[in-house]
Short mmCIF file of C-alpha atoms in Angstrom, two decimals:
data_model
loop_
_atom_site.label_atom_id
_atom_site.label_comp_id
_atom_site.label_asym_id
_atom_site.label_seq_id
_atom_site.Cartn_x
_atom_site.Cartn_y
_atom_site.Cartn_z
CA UNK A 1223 -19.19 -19.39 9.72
CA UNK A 1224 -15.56 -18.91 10.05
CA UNK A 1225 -13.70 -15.80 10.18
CA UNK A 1226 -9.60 -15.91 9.87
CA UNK A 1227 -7.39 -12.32 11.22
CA UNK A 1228 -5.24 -11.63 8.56
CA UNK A 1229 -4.76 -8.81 10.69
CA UNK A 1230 -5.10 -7.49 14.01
CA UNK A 1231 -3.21 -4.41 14.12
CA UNK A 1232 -3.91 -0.45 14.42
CA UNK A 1233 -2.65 1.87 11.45
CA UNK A 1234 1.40 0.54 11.63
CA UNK A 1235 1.02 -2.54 12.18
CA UNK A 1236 3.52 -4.05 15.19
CA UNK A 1237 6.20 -3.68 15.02
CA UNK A 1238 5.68 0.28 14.77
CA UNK A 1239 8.47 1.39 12.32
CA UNK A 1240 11.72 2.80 14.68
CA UNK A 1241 9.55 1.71 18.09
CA UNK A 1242 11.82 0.32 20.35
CA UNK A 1243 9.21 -0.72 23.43
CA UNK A 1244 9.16 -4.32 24.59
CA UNK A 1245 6.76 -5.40 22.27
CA UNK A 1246 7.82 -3.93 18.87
CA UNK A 1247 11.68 -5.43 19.61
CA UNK A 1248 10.28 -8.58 20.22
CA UNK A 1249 8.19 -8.76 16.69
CA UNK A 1250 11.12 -8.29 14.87
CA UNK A 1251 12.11 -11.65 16.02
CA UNK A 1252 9.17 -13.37 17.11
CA UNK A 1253 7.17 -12.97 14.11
CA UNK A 1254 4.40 -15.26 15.85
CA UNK A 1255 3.65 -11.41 17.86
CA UNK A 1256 3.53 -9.25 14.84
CA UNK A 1257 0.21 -7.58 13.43
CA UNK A 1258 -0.48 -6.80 10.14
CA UNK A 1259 -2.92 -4.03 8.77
CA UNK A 1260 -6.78 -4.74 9.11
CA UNK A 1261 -7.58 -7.73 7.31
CA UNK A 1262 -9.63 -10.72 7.73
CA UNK A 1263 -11.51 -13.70 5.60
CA UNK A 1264 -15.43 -14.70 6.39
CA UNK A 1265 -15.84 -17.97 5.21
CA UNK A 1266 -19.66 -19.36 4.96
CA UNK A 1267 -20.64 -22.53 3.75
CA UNK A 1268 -19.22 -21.50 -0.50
CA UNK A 1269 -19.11 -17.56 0.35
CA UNK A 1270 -16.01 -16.04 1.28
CA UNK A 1271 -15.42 -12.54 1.64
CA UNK A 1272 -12.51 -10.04 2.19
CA UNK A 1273 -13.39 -7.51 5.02
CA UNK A 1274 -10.89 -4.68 4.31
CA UNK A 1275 -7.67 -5.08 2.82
CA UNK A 1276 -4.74 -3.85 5.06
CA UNK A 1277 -2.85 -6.68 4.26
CA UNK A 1278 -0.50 -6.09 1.51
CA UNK A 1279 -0.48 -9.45 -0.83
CA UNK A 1280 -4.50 -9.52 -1.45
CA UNK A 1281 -3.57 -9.37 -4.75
CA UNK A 1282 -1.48 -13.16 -4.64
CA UNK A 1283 -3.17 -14.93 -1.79
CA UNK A 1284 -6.95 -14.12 -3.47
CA UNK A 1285 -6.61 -14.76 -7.53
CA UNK A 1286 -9.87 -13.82 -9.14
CA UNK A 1287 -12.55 -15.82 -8.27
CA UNK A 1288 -11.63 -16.53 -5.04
CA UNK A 1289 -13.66 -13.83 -3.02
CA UNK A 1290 -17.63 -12.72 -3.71
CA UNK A 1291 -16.87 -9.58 -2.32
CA UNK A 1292 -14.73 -7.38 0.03
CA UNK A 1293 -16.41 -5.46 2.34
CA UNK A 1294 -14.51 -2.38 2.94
CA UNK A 1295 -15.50 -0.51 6.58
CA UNK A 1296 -13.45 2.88 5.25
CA UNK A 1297 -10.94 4.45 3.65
CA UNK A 1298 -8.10 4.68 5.30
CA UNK A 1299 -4.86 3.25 3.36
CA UNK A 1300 -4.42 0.61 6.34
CA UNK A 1301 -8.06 -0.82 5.11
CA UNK A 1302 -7.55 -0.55 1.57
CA UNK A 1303 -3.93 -0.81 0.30
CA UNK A 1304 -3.76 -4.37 -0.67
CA UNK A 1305 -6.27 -3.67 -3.30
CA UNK A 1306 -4.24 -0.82 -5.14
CA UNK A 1307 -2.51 -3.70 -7.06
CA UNK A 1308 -5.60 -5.15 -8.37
CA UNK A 1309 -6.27 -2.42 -10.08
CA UNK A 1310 -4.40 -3.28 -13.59
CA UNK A 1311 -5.06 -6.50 -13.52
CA UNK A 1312 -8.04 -8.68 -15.31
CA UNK A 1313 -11.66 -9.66 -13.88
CA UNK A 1314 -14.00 -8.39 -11.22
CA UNK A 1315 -14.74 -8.13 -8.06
CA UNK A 1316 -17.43 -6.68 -6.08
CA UNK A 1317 -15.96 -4.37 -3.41
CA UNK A 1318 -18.73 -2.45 -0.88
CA UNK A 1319 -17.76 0.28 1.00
CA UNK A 1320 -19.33 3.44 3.07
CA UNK A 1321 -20.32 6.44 0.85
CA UNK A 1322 -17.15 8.47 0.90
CA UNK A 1323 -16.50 10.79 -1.98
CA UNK A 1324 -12.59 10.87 -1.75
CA UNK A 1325 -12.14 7.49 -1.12
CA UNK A 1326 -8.11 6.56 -0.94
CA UNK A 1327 -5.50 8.00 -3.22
CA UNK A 1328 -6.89 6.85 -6.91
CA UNK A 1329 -9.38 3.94 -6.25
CA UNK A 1330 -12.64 5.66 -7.62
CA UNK A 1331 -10.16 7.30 -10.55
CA UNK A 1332 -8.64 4.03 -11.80
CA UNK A 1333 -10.46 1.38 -10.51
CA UNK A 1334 -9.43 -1.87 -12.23
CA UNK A 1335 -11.48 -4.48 -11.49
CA UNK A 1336 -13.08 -3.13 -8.85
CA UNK A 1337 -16.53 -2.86 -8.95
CA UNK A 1338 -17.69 0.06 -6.44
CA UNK A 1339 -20.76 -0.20 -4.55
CA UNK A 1340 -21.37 2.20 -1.79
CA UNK A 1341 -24.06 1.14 1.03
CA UNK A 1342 -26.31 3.01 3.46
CA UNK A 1343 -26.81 3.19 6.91
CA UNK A 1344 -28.70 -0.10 8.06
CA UNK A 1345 -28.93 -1.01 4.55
CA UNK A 1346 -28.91 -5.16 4.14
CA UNK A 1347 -27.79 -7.35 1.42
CA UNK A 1348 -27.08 -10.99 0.46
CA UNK A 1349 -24.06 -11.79 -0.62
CA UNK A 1350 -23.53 -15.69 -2.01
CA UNK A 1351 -24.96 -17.43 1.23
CA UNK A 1352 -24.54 -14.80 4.26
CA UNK A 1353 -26.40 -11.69 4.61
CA UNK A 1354 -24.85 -8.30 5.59
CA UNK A 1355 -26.13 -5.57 7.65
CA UNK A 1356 -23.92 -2.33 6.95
CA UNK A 1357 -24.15 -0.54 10.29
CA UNK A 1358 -22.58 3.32 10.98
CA UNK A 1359 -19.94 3.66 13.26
CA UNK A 1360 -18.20 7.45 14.70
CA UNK A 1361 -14.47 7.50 13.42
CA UNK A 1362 -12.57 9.87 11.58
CA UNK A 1363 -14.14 8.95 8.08
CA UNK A 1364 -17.15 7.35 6.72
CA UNK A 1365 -17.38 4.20 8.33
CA UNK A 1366 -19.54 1.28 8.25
CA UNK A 1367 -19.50 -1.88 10.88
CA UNK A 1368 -20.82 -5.43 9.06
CA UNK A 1369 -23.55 -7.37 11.00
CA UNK A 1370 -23.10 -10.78 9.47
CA UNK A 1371 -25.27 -13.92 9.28
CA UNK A 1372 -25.56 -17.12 8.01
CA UNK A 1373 -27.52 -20.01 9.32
CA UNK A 1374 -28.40 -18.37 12.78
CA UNK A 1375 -24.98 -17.47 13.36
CA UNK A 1376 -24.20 -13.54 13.68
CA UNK A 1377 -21.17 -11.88 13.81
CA UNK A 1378 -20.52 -8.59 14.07
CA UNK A 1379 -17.64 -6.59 12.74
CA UNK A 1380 -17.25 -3.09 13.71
CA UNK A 1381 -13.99 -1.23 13.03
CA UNK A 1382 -12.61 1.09 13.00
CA UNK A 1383 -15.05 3.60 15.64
CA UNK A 1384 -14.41 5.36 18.90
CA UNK A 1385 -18.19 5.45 19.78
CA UNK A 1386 -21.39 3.80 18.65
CA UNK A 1387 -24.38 5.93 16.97
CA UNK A 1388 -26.98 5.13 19.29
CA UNK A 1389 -29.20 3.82 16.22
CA UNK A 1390 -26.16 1.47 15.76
CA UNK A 1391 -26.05 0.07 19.87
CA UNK A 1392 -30.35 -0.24 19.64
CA UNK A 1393 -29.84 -2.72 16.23
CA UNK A 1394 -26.80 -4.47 17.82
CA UNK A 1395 -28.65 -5.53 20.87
CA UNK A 1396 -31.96 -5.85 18.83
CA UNK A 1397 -29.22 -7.87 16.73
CA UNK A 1398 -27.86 -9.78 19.59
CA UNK A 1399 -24.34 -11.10 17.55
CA UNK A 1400 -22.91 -14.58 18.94
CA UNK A 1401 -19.40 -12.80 18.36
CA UNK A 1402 -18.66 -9.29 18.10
CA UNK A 1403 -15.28 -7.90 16.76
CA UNK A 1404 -14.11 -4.33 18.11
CA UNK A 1405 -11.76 -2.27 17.06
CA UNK A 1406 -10.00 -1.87 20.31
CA UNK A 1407 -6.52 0.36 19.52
CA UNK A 1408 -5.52 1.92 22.98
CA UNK A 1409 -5.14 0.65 26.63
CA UNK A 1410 -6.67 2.45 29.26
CA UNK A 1411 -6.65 6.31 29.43
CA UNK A 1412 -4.37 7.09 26.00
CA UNK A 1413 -4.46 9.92 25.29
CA UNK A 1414 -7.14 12.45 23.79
CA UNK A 1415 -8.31 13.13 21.04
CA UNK A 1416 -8.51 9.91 19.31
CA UNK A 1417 -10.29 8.25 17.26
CA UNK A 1418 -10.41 4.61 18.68
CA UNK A 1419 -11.71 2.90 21.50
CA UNK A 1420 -9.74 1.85 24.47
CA UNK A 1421 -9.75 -1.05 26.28
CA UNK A 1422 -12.14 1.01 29.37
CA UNK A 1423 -14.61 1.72 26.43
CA UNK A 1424 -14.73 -2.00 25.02
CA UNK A 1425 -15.31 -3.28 28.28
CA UNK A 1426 -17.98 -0.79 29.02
CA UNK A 1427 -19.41 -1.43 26.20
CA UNK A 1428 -19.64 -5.89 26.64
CA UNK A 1429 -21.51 -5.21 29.49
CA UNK A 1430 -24.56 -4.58 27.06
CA UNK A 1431 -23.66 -8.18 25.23
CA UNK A 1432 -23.32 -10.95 28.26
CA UNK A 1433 -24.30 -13.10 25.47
CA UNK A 1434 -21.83 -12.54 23.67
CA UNK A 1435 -17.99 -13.28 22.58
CA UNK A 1436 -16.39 -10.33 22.19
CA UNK A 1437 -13.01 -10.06 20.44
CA UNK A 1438 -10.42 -7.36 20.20
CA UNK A 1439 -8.83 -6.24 17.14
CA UNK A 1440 -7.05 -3.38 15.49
CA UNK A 1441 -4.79 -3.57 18.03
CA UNK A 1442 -1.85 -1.04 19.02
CA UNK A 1443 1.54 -2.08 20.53
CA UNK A 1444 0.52 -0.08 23.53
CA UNK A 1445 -2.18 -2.04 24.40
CA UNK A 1446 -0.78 -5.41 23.44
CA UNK A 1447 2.25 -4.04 26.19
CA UNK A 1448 -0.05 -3.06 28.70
CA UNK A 1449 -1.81 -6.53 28.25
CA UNK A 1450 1.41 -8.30 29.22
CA UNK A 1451 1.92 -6.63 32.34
CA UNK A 1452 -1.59 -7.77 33.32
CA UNK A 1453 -2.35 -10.96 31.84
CA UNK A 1454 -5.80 -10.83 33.64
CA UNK A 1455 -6.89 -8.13 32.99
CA UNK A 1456 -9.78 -8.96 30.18
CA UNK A 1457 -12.82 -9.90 31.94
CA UNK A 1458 -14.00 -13.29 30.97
CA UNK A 1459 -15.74 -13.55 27.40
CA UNK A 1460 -13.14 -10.92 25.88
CA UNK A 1461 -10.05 -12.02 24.20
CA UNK A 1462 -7.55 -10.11 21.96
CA UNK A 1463 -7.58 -11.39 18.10
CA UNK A 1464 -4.38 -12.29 16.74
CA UNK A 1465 -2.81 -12.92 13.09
CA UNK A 1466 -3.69 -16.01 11.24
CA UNK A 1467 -6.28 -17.27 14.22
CA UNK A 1468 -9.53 -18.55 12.55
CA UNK A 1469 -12.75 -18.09 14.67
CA UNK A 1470 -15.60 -20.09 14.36
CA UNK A 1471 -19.27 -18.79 14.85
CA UNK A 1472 -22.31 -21.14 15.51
CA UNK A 1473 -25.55 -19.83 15.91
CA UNK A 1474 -26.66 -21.48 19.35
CA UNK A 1475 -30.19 -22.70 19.24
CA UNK B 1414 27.73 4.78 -7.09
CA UNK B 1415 25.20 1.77 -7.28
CA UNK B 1416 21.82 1.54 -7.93
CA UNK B 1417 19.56 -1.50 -7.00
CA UNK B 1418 16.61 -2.23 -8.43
CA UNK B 1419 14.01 -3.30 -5.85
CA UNK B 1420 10.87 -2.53 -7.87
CA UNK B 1421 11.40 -2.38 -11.85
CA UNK B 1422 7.47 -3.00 -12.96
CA UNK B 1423 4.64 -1.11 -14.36
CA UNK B 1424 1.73 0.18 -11.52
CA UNK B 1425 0.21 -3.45 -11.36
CA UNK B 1426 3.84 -4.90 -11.09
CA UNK B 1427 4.09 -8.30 -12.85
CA UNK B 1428 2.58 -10.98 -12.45
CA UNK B 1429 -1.03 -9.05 -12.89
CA UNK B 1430 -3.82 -9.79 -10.97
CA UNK B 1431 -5.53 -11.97 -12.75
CA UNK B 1432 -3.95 -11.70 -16.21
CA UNK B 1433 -3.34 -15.14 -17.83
CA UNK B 1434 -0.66 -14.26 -20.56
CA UNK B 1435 2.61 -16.35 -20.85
CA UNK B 1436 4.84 -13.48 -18.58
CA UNK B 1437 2.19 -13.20 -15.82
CA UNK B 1438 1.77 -17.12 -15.50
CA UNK B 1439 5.45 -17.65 -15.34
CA UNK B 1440 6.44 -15.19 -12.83
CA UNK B 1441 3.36 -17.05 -10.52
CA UNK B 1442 5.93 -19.99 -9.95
CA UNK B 1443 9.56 -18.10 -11.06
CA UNK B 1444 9.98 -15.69 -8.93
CA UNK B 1445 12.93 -14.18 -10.85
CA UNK B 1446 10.70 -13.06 -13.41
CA UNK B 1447 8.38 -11.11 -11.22
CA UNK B 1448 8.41 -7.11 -10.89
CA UNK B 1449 7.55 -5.48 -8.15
CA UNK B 1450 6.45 -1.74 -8.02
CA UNK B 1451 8.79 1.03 -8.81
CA UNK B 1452 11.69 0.92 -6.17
CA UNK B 1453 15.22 1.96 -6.02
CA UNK B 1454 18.52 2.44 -3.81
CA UNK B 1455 20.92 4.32 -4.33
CA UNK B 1456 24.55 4.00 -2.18
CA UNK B 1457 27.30 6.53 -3.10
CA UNK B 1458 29.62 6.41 -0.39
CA UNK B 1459 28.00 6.22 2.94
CA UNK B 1460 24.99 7.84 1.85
CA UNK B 1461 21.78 5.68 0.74
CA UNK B 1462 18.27 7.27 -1.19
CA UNK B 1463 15.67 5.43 -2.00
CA UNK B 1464 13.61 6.46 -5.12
CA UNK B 1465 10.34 5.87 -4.70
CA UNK B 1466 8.97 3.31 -2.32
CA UNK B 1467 6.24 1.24 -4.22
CA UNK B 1468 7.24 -1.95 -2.62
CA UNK B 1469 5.29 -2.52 0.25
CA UNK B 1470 8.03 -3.60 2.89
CA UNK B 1471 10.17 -0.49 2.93
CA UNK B 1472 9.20 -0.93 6.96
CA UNK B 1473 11.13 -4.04 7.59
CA UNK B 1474 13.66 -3.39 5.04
CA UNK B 1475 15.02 0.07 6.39
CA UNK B 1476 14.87 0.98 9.97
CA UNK B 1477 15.14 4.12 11.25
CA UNK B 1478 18.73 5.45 10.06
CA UNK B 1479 19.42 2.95 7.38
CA UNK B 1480 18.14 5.53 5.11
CA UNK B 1481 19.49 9.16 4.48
CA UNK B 1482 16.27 10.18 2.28
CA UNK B 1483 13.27 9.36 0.19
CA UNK B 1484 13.46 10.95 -3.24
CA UNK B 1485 9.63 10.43 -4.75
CA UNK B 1486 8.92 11.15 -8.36
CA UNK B 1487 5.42 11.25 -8.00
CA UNK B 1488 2.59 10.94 -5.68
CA UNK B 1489 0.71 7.67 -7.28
CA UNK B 1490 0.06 4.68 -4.95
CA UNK B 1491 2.57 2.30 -7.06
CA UNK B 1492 5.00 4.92 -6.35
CA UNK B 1493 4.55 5.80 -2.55
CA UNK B 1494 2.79 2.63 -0.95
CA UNK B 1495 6.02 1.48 0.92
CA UNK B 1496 5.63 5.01 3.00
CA UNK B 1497 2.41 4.32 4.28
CA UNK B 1498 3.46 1.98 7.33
CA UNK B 1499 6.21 4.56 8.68
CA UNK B 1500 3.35 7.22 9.48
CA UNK B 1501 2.76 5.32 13.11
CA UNK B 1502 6.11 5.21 14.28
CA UNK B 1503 9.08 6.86 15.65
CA UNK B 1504 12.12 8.91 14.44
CA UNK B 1505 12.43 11.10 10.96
CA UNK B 1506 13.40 10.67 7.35
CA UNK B 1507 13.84 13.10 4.74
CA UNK B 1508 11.26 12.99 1.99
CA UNK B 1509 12.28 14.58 -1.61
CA UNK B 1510 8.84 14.84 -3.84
CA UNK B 1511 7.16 17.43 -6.55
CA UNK B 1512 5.25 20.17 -5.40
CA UNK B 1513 1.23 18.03 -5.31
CA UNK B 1514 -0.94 19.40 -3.43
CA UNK B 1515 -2.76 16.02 -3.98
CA UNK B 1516 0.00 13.91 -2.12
CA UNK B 1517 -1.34 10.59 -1.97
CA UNK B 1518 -4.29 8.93 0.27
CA UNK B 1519 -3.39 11.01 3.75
CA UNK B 1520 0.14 11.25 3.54
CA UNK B 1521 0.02 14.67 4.38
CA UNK B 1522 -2.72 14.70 7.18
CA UNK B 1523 -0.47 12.08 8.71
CA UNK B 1524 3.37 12.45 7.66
CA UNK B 1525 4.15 10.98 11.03
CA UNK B 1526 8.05 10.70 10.98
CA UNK B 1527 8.05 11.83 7.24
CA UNK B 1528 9.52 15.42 6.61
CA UNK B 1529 8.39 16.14 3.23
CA UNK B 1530 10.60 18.99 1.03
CA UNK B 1531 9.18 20.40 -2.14
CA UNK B 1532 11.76 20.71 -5.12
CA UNK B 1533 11.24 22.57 -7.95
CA UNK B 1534 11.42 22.46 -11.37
CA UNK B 1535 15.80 22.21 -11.81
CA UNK B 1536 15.97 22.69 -8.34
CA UNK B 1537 19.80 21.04 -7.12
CA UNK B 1538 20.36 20.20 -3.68
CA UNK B 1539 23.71 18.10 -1.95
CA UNK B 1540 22.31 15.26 0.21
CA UNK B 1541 25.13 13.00 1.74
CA UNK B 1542 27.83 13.03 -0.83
CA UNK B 1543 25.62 13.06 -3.89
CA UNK B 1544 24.24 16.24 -5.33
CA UNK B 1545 20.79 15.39 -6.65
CA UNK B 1546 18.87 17.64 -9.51
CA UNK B 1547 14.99 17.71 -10.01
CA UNK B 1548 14.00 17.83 -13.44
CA UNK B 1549 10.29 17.71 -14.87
CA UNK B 1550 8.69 15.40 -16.59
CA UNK B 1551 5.55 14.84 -18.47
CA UNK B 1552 3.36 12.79 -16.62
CA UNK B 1553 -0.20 12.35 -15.16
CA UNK B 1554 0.68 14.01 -12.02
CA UNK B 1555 3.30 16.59 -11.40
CA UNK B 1556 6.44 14.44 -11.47
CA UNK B 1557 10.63 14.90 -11.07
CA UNK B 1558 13.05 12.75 -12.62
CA UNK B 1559 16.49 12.88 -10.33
CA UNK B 1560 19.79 13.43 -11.84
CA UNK B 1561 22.38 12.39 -9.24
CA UNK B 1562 26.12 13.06 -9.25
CA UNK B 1563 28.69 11.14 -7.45
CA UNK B 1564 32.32 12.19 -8.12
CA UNK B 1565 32.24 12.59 -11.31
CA UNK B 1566 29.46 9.84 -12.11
CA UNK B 1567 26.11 10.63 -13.51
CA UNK B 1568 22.93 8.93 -13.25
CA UNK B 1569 19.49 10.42 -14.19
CA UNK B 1570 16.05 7.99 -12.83
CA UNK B 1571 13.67 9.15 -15.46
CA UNK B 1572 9.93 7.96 -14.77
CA UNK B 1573 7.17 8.28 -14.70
CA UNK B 1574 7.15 9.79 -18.26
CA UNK B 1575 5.71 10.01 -21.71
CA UNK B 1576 7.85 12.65 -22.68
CA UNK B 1577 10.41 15.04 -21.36
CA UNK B 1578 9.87 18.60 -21.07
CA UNK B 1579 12.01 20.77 -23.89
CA UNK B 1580 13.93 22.40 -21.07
CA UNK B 1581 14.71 18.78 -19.43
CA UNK B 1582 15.93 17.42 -22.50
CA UNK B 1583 18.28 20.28 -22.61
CA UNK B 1584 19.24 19.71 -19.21
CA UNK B 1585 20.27 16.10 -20.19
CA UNK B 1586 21.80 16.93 -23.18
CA UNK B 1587 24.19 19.44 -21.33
CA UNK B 1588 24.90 16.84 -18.12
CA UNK B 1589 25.58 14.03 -20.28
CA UNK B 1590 24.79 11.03 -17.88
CA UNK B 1591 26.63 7.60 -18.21
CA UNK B 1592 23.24 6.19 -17.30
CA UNK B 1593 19.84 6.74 -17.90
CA UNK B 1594 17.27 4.98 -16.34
CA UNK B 1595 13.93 5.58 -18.25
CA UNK B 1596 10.37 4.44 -17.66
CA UNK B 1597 9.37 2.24 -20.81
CA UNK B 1598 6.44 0.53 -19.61
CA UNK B 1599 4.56 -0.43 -22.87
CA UNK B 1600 6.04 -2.22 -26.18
CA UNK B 1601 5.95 -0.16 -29.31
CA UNK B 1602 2.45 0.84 -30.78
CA UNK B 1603 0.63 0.83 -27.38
CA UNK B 1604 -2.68 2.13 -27.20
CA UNK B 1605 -3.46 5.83 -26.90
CA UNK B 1606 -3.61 7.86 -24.68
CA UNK B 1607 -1.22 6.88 -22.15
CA UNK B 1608 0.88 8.52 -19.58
CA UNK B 1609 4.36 6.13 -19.93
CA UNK B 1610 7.15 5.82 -23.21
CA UNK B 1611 6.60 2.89 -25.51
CA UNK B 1612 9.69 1.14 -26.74
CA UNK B 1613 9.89 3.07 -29.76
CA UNK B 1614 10.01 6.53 -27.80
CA UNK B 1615 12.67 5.11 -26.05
CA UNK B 1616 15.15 4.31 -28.47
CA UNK B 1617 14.06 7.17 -30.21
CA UNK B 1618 15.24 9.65 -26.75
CA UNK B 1619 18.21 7.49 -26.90
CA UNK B 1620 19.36 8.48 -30.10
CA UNK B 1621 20.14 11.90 -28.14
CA UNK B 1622 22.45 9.74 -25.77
CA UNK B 1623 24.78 7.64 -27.38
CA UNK B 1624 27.40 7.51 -24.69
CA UNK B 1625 25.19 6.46 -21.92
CA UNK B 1626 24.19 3.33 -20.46
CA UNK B 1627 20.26 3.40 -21.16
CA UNK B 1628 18.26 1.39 -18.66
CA UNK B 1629 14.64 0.55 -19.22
CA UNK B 1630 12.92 0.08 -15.98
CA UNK B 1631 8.65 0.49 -14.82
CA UNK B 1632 7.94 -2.41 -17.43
CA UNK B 1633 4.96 -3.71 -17.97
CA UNK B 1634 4.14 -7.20 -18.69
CA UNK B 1635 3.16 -6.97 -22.40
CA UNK B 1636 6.82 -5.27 -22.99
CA UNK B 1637 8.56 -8.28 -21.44
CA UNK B 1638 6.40 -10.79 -23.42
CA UNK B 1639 7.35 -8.55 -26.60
CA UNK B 1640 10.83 -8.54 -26.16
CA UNK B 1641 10.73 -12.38 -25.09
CA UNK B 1642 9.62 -13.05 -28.80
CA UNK B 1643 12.40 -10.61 -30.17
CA UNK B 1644 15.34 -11.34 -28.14
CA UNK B 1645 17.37 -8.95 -30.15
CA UNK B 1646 14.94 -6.49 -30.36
CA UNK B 1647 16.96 -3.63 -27.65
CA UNK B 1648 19.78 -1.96 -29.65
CA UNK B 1649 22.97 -1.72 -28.37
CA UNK B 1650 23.52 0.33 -25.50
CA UNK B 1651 20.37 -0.24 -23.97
CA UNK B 1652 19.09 -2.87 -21.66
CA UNK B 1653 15.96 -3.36 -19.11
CA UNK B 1654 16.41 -3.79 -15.63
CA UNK B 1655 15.25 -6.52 -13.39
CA UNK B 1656 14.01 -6.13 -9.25
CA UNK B 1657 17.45 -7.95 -7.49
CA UNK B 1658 19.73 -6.21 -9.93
CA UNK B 1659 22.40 -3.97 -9.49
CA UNK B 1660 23.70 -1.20 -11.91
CA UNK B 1661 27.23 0.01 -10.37
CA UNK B 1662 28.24 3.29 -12.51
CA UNK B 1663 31.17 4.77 -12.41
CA UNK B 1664 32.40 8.26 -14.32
CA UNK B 1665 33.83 7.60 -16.93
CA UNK B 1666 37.16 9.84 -17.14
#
């Protein structure tokens, strides 16, 4: 099972629009350090699937056909904007997403293509070759995590959330995932309220999955400039995802 | 005072996801006949508006300051999507929209560096060194077309419509612009209802305006493969734009 970041980054991507910090000035040249929106491709055995859609050129790097599904975690316009242009065009495509009645600006009104289905809590299907576990997660909307698998291999993909439902934690370490994917926006003590975890709260949190890899993503500049002023600061078995890196998950026997 | 088009197509831009006609295959490998979203900039002077923002890199293209204001017609997602990135970051711009108490997605939860000004119905206001005046339009959504003055030069950005308002027509009629840029997104006899002029409507409005420069722009791909089987189908006087292009327009004494 492969999963490529489209991308890694919070709500404005980095560079931040008008952000001047080290790291934002340095995307604007270095485009090797930019993130994009939330975005990224599972690829198992003939399935491949879209989870969210931050990215804005869905539309010409996936012509019908080339994705089962997208799994959607919420609606937010950072997960869902590349599939507004979809929406005139010809086809189908399966899209599954939390149960949120106002979904994002006109999706549910003129949906296109799109073919809505909303999952429950826990609820699991198969899609193509994989199966899919749609856990809950605490953010500011309806949001669902995915709990992937496919040939013994399990990855988990929970964003956006600043907290776990405990249900959620008990099926994740039921679950045990080989890699686990965590929305992990701030650095150490941002500020409050918010509705992300920070990098205190991820590591907290991977001390209930030794087992596991765990990755960072939906990333903010603020963490990604804290990060370089401590380049050893992730304990070992954590590293930050980054755009266009493909991971590969194998199920170990 | 010029105007260049950055976005001249029809909600799904061109090529359409999916769609297999002769337009959307070309513009997959020619680039010059693709059409992005509905997108505009104005320059008068030293002062720059964009109209609407549907293309989605309105982030990299205009940093803070490169911009004097935002002028949006109306709050769909082909018409606003380029805004969405700026919430997370720093500094301010001026946006110019319809009263909606919609918006668009969370635009308004989240305005981040966005100042959004209602105008109303005729409402005139100087920004820079152009005077701009809302005018209404018949639409899906509450929606202002923007007649902008520039010593002595008139332009009026006309969409989305599918017909203007008795009192707007008047307006026009009185203001006499040397150039009207008007939403045609469909070829003549499109299918009812719709929310957009055919090419017939158009040339029909025109009759109204036979001094100015009419400019057909929010196109839609079965209105370019029309008109590429009837080359000499647009009467004189009138002409569709193209994303890259630039309309310069001067008053004429």
């Amino acid at each position: 099972m492969r999963l490529s970041f489209l991308g890694t980054g919070a709500a404005g991507g980095v560079p931040l629009w008008g952000c001047e910090c080290a790291i934002c000035t340095r995307a604007r040249v270095d485009t090797s350090v930019r993130r994009q929106p939330n975005c990224a491709l599972l690829e198992a055995g003939k399935t491949r699937l879209l989870i969210d859609a931050g990215v804005m050129d869905v539309a010409e790097r996936f012509p019908p056909g080339a994705l089962d599904a997208v799994l959607v975690t919420h609606f937010h316009a950072d997960h869902v904007q590349g599939l507004f242009h979809l929406r005139w065009g010809k086809g189908a495509l399966d899209v599954y997403a939390p149960h949120d009645s106002e979904g994002c600006a006109d999706l549910y009104k003129s949906p296109g293509p799109l073919k809505f289905t909303h999952l429950s809590k826990f609820e699991k299907r198969e899609l193509g070759e994989v199966s899919i576990t749609a856990v809950p997660l605490v953010h500011s909307k309806p949001t669902l995590g995915y709990c992937i698998e496919h040939e013994g291999a399990r990855l988990a993909y929970l964003s956006d959330c600043r907290e776990l439902p405990p249900a959620t934690l008990e099926f994740l370490q039921r679950w045990q995932p080989h890699t686990l994917c965590l929305d992990c926006t701030f650095p150490p003590g941002a500020d409050q309220p918010r509705n992300h975890f920070d990098l205190l709260e991820t590591v907290a949190l991977a001390q209930h999955f030794p087992e596991s890899e765990m990755v960072l993503m939906h990333i903010g500049h603020k963490l990604d400039a804290w990060l370089q002023d401590r380049p050893d600061a992730l304990p070992a078995g954590m590293k930050l995802a980054y755009d266009g890196e493909t991971l590969i998950c194998i199920g170990v026997p």
